[in-house]
XYZ file of C-alpha atoms in Angstrom:
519
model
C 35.405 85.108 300.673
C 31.877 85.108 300.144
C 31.853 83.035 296.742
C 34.338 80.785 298.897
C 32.153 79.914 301.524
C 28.782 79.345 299.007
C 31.208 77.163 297.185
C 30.305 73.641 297.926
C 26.557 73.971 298.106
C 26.839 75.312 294.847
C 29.463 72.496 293.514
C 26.529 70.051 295.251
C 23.923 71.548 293.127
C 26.053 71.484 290.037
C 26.642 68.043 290.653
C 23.229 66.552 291.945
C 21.830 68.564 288.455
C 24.546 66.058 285.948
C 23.719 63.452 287.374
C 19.610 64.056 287.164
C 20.043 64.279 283.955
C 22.647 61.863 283.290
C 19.667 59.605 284.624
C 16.407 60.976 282.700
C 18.451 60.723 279.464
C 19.617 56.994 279.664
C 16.187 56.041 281.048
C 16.011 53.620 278.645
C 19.024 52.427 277.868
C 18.741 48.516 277.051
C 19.087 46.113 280.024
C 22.070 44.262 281.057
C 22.359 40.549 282.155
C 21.949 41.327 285.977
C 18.314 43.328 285.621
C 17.150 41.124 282.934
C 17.127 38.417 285.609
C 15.893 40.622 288.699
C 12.835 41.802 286.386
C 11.735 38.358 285.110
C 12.054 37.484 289.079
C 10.003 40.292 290.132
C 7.583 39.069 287.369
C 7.350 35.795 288.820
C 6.995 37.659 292.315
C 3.876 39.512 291.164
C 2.402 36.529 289.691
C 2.701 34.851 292.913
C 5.028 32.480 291.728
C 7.625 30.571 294.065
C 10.857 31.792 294.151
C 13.980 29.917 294.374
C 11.551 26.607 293.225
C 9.930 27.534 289.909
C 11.621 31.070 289.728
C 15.157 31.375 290.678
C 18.400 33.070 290.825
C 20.934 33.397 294.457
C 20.373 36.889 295.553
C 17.576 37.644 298.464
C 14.196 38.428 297.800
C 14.448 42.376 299.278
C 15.649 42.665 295.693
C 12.703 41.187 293.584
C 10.120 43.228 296.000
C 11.894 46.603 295.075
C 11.888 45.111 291.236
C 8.263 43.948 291.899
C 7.531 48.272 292.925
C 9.218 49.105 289.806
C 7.654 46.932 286.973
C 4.585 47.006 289.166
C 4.079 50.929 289.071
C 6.488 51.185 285.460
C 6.127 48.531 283.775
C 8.742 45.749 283.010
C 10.485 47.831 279.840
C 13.895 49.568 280.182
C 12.195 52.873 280.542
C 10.059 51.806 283.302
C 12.563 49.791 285.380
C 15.184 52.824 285.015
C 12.068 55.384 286.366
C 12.466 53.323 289.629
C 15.484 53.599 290.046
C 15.231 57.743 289.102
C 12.781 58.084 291.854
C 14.941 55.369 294.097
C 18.213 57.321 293.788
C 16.177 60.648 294.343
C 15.244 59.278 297.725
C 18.491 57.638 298.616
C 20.327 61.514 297.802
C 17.634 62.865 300.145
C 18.442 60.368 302.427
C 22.312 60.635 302.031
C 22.030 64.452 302.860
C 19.997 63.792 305.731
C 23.169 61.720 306.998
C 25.505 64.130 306.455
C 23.168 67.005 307.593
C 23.652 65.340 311.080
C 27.717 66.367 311.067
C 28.180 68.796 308.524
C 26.183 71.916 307.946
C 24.157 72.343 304.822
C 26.456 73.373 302.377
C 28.983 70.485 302.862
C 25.824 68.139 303.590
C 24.463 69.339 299.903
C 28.148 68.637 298.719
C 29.030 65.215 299.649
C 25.350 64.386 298.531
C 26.437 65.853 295.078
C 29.722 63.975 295.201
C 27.683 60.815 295.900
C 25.272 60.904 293.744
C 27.966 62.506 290.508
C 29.707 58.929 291.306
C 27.374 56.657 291.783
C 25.744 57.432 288.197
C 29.016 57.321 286.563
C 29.639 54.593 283.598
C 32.973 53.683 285.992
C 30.389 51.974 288.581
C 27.873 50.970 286.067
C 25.671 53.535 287.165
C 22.975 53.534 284.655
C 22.209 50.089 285.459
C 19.352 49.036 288.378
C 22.123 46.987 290.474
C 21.295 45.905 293.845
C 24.352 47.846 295.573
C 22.518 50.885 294.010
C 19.257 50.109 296.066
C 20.543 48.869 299.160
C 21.804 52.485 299.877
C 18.642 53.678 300.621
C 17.080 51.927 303.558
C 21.091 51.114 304.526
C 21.264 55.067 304.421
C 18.159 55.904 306.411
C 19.002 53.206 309.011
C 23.257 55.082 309.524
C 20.915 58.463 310.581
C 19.063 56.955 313.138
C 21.592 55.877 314.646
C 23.752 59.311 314.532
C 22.887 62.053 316.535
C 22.528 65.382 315.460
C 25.864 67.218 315.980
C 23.889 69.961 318.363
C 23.416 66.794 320.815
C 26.097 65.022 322.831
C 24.853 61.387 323.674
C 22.880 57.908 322.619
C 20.143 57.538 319.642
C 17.116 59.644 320.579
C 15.388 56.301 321.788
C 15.553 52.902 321.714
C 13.159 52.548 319.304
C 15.356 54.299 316.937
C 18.091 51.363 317.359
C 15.478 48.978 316.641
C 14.381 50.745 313.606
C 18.156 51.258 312.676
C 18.796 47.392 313.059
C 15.515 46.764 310.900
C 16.453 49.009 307.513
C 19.942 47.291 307.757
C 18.317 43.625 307.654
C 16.470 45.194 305.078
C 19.412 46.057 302.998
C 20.686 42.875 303.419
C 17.835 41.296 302.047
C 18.604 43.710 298.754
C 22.179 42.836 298.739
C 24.263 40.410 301.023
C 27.202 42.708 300.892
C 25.228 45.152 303.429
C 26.216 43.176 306.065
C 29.315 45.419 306.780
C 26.293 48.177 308.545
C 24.849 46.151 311.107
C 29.009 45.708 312.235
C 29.456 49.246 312.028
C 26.244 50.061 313.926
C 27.051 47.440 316.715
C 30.332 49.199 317.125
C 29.246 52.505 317.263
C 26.792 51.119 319.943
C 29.289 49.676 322.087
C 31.398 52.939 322.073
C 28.834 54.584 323.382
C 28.224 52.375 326.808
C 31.791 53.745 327.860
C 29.425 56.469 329.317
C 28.593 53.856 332.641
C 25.664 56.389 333.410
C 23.977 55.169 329.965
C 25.216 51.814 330.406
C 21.760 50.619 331.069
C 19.988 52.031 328.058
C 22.821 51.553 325.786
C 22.508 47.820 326.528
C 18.986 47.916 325.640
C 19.371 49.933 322.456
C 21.980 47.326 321.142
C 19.878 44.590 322.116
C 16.980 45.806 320.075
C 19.459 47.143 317.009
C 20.722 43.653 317.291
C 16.865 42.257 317.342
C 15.912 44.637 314.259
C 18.751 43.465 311.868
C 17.766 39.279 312.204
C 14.073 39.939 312.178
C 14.030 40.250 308.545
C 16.186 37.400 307.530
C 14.158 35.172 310.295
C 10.757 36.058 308.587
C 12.134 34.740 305.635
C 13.554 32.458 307.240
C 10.310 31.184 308.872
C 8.281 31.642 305.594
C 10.191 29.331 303.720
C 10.245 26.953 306.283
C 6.573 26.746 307.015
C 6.369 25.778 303.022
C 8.791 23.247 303.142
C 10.944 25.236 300.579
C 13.792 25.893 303.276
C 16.132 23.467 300.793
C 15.353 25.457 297.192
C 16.230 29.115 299.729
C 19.285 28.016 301.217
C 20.654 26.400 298.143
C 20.410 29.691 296.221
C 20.995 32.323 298.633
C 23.893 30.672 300.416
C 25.304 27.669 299.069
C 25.237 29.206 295.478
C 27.103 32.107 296.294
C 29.300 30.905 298.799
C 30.488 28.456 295.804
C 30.429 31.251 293.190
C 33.036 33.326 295.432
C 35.249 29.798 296.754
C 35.321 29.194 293.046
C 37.536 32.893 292.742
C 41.021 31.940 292.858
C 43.329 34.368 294.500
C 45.031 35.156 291.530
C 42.188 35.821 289.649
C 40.874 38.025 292.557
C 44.043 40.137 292.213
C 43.419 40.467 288.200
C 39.947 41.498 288.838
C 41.043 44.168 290.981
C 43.537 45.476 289.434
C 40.972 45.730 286.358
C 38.188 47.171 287.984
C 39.449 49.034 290.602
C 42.016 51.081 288.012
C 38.468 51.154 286.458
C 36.574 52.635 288.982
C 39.387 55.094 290.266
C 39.547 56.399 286.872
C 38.755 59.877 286.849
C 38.335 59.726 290.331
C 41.323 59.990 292.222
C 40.836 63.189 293.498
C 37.939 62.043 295.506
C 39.491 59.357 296.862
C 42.588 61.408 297.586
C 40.471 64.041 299.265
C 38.443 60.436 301.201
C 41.998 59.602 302.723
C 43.008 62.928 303.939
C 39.399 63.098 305.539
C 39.469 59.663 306.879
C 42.770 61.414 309.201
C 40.414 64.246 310.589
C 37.168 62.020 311.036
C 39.218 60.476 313.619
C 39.933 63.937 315.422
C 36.341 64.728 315.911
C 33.833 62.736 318.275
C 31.421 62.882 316.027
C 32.218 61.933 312.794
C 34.216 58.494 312.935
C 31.804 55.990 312.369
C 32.215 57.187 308.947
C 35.449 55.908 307.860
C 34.881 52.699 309.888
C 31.896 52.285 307.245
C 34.133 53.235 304.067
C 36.865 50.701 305.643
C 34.394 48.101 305.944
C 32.646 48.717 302.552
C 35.589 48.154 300.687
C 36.052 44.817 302.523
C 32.454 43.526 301.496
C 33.854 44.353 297.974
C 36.038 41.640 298.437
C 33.862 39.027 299.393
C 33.523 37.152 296.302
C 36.829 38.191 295.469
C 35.116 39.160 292.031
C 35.354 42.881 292.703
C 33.185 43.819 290.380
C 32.723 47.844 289.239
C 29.101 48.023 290.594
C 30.357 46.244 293.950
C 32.029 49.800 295.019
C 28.931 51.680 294.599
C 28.697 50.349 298.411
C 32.114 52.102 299.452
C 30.460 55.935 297.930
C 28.160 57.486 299.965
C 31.824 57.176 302.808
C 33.884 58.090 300.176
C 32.256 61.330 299.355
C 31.653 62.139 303.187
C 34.911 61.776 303.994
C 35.953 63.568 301.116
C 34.368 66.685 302.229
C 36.143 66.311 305.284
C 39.385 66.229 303.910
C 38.089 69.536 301.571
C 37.078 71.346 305.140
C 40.873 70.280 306.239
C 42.238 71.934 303.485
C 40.037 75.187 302.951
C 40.229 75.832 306.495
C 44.494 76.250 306.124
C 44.557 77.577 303.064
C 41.176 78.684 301.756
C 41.665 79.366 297.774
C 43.594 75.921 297.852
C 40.520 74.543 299.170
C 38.612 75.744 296.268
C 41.131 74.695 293.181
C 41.216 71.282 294.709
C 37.591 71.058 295.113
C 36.859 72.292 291.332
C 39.541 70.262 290.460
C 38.828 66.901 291.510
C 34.689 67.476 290.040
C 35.229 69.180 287.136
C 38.086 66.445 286.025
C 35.330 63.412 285.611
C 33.160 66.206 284.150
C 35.148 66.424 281.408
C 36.639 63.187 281.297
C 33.149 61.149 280.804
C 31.420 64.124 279.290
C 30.238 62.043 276.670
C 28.461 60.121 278.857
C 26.766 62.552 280.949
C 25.590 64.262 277.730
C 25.652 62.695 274.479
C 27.156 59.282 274.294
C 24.391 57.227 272.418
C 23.204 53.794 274.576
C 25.086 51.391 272.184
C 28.577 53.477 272.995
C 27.974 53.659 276.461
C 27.360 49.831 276.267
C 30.223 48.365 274.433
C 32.298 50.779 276.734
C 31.225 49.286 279.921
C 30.071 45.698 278.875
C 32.227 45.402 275.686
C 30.701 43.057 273.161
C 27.887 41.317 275.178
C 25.087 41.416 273.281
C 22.882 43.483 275.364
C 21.849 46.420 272.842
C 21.590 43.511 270.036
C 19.269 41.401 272.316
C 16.478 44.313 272.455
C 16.811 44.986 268.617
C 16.785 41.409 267.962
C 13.675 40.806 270.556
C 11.648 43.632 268.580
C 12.361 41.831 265.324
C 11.167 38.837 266.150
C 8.040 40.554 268.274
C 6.551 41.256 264.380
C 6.931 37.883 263.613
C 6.103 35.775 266.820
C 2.209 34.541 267.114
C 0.371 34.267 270.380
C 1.801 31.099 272.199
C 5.308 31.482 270.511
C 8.615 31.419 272.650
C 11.787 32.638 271.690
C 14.717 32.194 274.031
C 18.724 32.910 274.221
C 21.922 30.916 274.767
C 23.992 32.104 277.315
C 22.052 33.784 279.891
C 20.257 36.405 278.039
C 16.771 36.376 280.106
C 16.194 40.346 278.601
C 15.310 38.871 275.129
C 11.820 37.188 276.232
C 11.398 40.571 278.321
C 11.700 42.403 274.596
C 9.393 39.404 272.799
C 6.978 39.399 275.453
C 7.354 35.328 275.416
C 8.031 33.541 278.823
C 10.288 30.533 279.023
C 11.510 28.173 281.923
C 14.479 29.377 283.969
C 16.095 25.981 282.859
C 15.854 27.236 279.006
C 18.021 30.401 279.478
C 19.218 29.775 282.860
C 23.310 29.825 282.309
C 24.005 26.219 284.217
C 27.576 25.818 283.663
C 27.702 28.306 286.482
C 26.702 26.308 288.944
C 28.240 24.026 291.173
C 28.123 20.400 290.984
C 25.491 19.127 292.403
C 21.367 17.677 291.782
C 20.722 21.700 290.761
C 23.190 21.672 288.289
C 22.049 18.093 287.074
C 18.245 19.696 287.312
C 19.311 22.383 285.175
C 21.050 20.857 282.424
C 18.571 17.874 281.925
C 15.669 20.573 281.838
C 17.954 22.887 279.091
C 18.020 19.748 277.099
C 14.508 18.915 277.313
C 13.499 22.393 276.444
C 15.106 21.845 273.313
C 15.158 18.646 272.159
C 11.318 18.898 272.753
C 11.671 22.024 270.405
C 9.410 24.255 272.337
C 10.782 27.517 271.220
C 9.841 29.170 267.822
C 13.396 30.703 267.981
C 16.459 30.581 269.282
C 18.908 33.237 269.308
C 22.436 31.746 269.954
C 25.299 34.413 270.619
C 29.109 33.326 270.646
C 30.060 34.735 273.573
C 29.274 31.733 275.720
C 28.756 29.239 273.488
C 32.364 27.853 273.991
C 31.790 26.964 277.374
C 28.216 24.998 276.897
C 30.465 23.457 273.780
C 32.915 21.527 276.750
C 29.469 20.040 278.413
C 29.356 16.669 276.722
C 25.359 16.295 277.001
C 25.456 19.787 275.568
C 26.943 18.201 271.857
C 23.608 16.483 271.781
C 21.155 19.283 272.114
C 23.213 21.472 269.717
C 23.360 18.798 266.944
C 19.295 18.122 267.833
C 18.974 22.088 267.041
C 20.786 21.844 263.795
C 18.507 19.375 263.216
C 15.309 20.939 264.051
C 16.264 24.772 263.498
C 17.364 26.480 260.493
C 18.958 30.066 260.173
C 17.326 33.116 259.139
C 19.143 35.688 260.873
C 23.105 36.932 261.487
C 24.321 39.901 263.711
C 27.740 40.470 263.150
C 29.373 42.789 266.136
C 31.276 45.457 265.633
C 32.522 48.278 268.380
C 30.151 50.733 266.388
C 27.567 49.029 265.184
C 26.105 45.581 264.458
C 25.420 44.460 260.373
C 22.343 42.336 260.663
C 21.506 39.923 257.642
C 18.171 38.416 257.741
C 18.252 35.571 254.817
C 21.227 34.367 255.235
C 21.132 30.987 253.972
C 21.388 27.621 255.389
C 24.888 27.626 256.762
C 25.592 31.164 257.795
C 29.499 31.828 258.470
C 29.900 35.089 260.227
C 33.005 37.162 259.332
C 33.495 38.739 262.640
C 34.685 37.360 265.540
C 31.394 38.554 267.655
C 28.103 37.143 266.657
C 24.616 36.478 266.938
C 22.775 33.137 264.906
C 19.108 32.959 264.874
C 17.251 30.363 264.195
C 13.661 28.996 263.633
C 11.956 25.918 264.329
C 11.762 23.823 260.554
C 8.124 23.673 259.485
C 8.676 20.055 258.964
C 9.330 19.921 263.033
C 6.476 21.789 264.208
């Protein structure tokens, strides 16, 4: 009985331990498209450029200042970026069993920190990879605490300053990542639950009127500061009216595809935590103290939905609930039948153990790439960036078709957004305009040395009619010297491959340098 009670601290040890070292040994695992983009931001933030003007992209800047701390005190590499987020997600589990610590004692606390943190580094959610819904947790995390109170006490936050603090690391979040605007709702309920108690009517009120104060004050600092210099325009156009025409542009049958892709994906070896996650949801509900928590998993999985993209990394915002709530339904279990409790629990860990166990251990980078990204070229950028790197002179630029910002990150070269910046994306409009006259000045100019030209996207610039006319200028101007052909194992480079390269595989990369005659 002993073993049985000692059991889930020691499953929550187990687990925190794989995924430590999941972590340490894909520190530098290449980048993806997403933090390719957030480091060359956080770049621009540390050399004091202007974002959303000269440096852009539609997310909020809380993201490009926890960047800025990781390429600041890292270094803007793979390795360095992914040490951020090591110590980040080290914080955020401390954080997480601080949460739980309030409602469950320490053994299920260290448990559903273990489930969250086994999940939220699995390839299923993309968990290698710096994503914003992977830093948001941790001020979003610190800010659900405050407002719970420890289960020895019966009553409001400790003070109102707590509420206020609360409200503040949720703006915060939500200046990481939009989609943690499902907390301050949760909060604000939990708030007005607790002025049915008329004799703490008073200071309830108050509390919810500074939680309330704490959430805007970020977002109206920003606000302000863009304001006062006269950039209101450039902020709003990328932080709301770019992504609220990015997620209109979702139809609802492509929402349901993208659901039923990703979320299979993302339940995939993990449907006995979620199965565990309903039955606890049931008994949340039967204690006092404990059912803000599936109001917060219930909400999560709506601000999945919000785009209607449902991407994998989007339900890394539903897991620190899910894994609470698991534990619940565990305790449910155990507590009828107490060996059942302890099959199920090994059962539903051990399972993605052993199904991804590969990944946790041994899977090389370029495997655990093509199985999560599938052919983007995000291993081939970084071994194409270092091969170019030998060539490239002081003052050279190289640059990629298609959104590929990580390549000047792995040439050390710096380019305009407008060069690499993937403009098809955007909605109609004078930004769209701005974009693609300044990707066809970049080239037709023929500023970079080289350009590296994948096929992935290249059909879709191909249906932009002032697009023909920049590609037949870089015919022109550019000759080939390089082919990648992509394979699910492995990529066959050729580096003299004649004038008119014709790749065999239905994958590839073209470079290409500037004609001597041109330059």
């Amino acid at each position: 009985m002993r073993i049985l009670r000692q059991l889930p601290f020691f499953a929550g040890i187990l687990s925190l331990l794989v995924a430590l070292v999941a972590r340490i040994r894909l520190l530098s695992i290449p980048f993806e498209r997403d933090e390719a983009i957030f480091v060359q931001m956080a770049k621009a933030l540390l050399r004091g450029e202007n974002l959303y003007s000269t440096a852009i992209d539609n997310k909020l800047p809380g993201l490009y200042g926890v960047y800025a701390l990781f390429v600041g005190l890292f270094g803007d590499t793979p390795t360095g970026v992914h040490t951020g987020l090591l110590i980040w997600q080290i914080l955020t589990w401390m954080a997480c069993f601080w949460v739980c610590s309030r409602v469950l004692d320490r053994g299920q606390a260290i448990l559903a920190t273990g489930i969250f943190a086994l999940y939220a580094a699995a390839p299923q959610v993309m968990g290698f990879a710096a994503h914003a819904t992977q830093l948001l947790a941790l001020p979003a995390l610190l800010g659900v605490g405050l407002l719970l109170p420890k289960s020895a006490e019966n009553g409001a936050v400790r003070t109102p300053y707590a509420a206020f603090l609360a409200g503040l690391l949720f703006g915060l979040a939500i200046l990481i990542k939009q989609q943690a605007f499902f907390y301050p709702i949760a909060g604000g309920l939990y708030l007005l639950w607790q002025l049915r108690q008329a004799d703490k009517r008073k200071q309830g009120m108050l509390q919810l009127l500074l939680f309330a104060a704490g959430v805007f004050l970020p977002y109206i600092l920003c606000y302000a500061w863009y304001a006062a210099q006269g950039r209101l325009a450039d902020f709003w156009f990328w932080t709301v009216e770019m992504p609220a025409a990015m997620a209109g542009g979702t139809s609802s049958s492509k929402s349901g595809e993208l659901l039923r892709e990703f979320g299979g994906t993302v339940l995939q070896s993990w449907a006995g935590v979620w199965l565990l996650a309903l039955a606890g949801c049931v008994q949340a509900f039967r204690r006092s103290n404990s059912w803000l928590f599936p109001v917060l998993l219930l909400l999560s999985l709506l601000a999945t939905s919000v785009s209607g993209l449902f991407y994998q990394h989007y339900f890394v915002l539903t897991l620190p609930w899910v894994a609470f709530c698991a534990v619940l339904g565990w305790q449910f279990i155990a507590a009828k039948l107490p060996a059942g409790g302890a099959v199920a629990l090994l059962a539903t860990l051990l399972w993605p153990l052993v199904h991804n166990n590969t990944y946790w251990f041994s899977a090389s980078p370029r495997s655990i790439i093509r199985d999560v990204y599938g052919m983007n070229p995000f291993v081939e950028m970084q071994e194409i960036g270092e091969s170019l790197k030998k060539r490239m002179r002081p003052g050279d630029v190289a640059v990629a078709f298609g959104s590929e910002p990580e390549l000047a990150l792995y040439t050390g070269s710096a380019a305009s957004p407008e060069s690499w910046f993937f403009y098809p994306s955007l909605p109609e409009g004078p930004q769209q305009q701005r974009f693609r006259e300044g990707f066809s000045k970049f080239y037709q100019q023929k500023t970079p040395r080289f350009v590296v030209i994948p096929s992935a996207l290249l059909s879709i610039y191909m249906k932009d009619k002032q697009f023909e006319s920049t590609f037949q200028q870089l015919r022109q101007n550019y000759q080939a010297i390089g082919v990648g052909e992509l394979y699910p194992d492995k990529t066959e480079y050729n580096w003299n491959p004649g004038p008119a390269p014709v790749p065999k595989t239905k994958d590839w990369i073209i470079i290409v340098e500037r004609k001597v005659a041109v330059q």
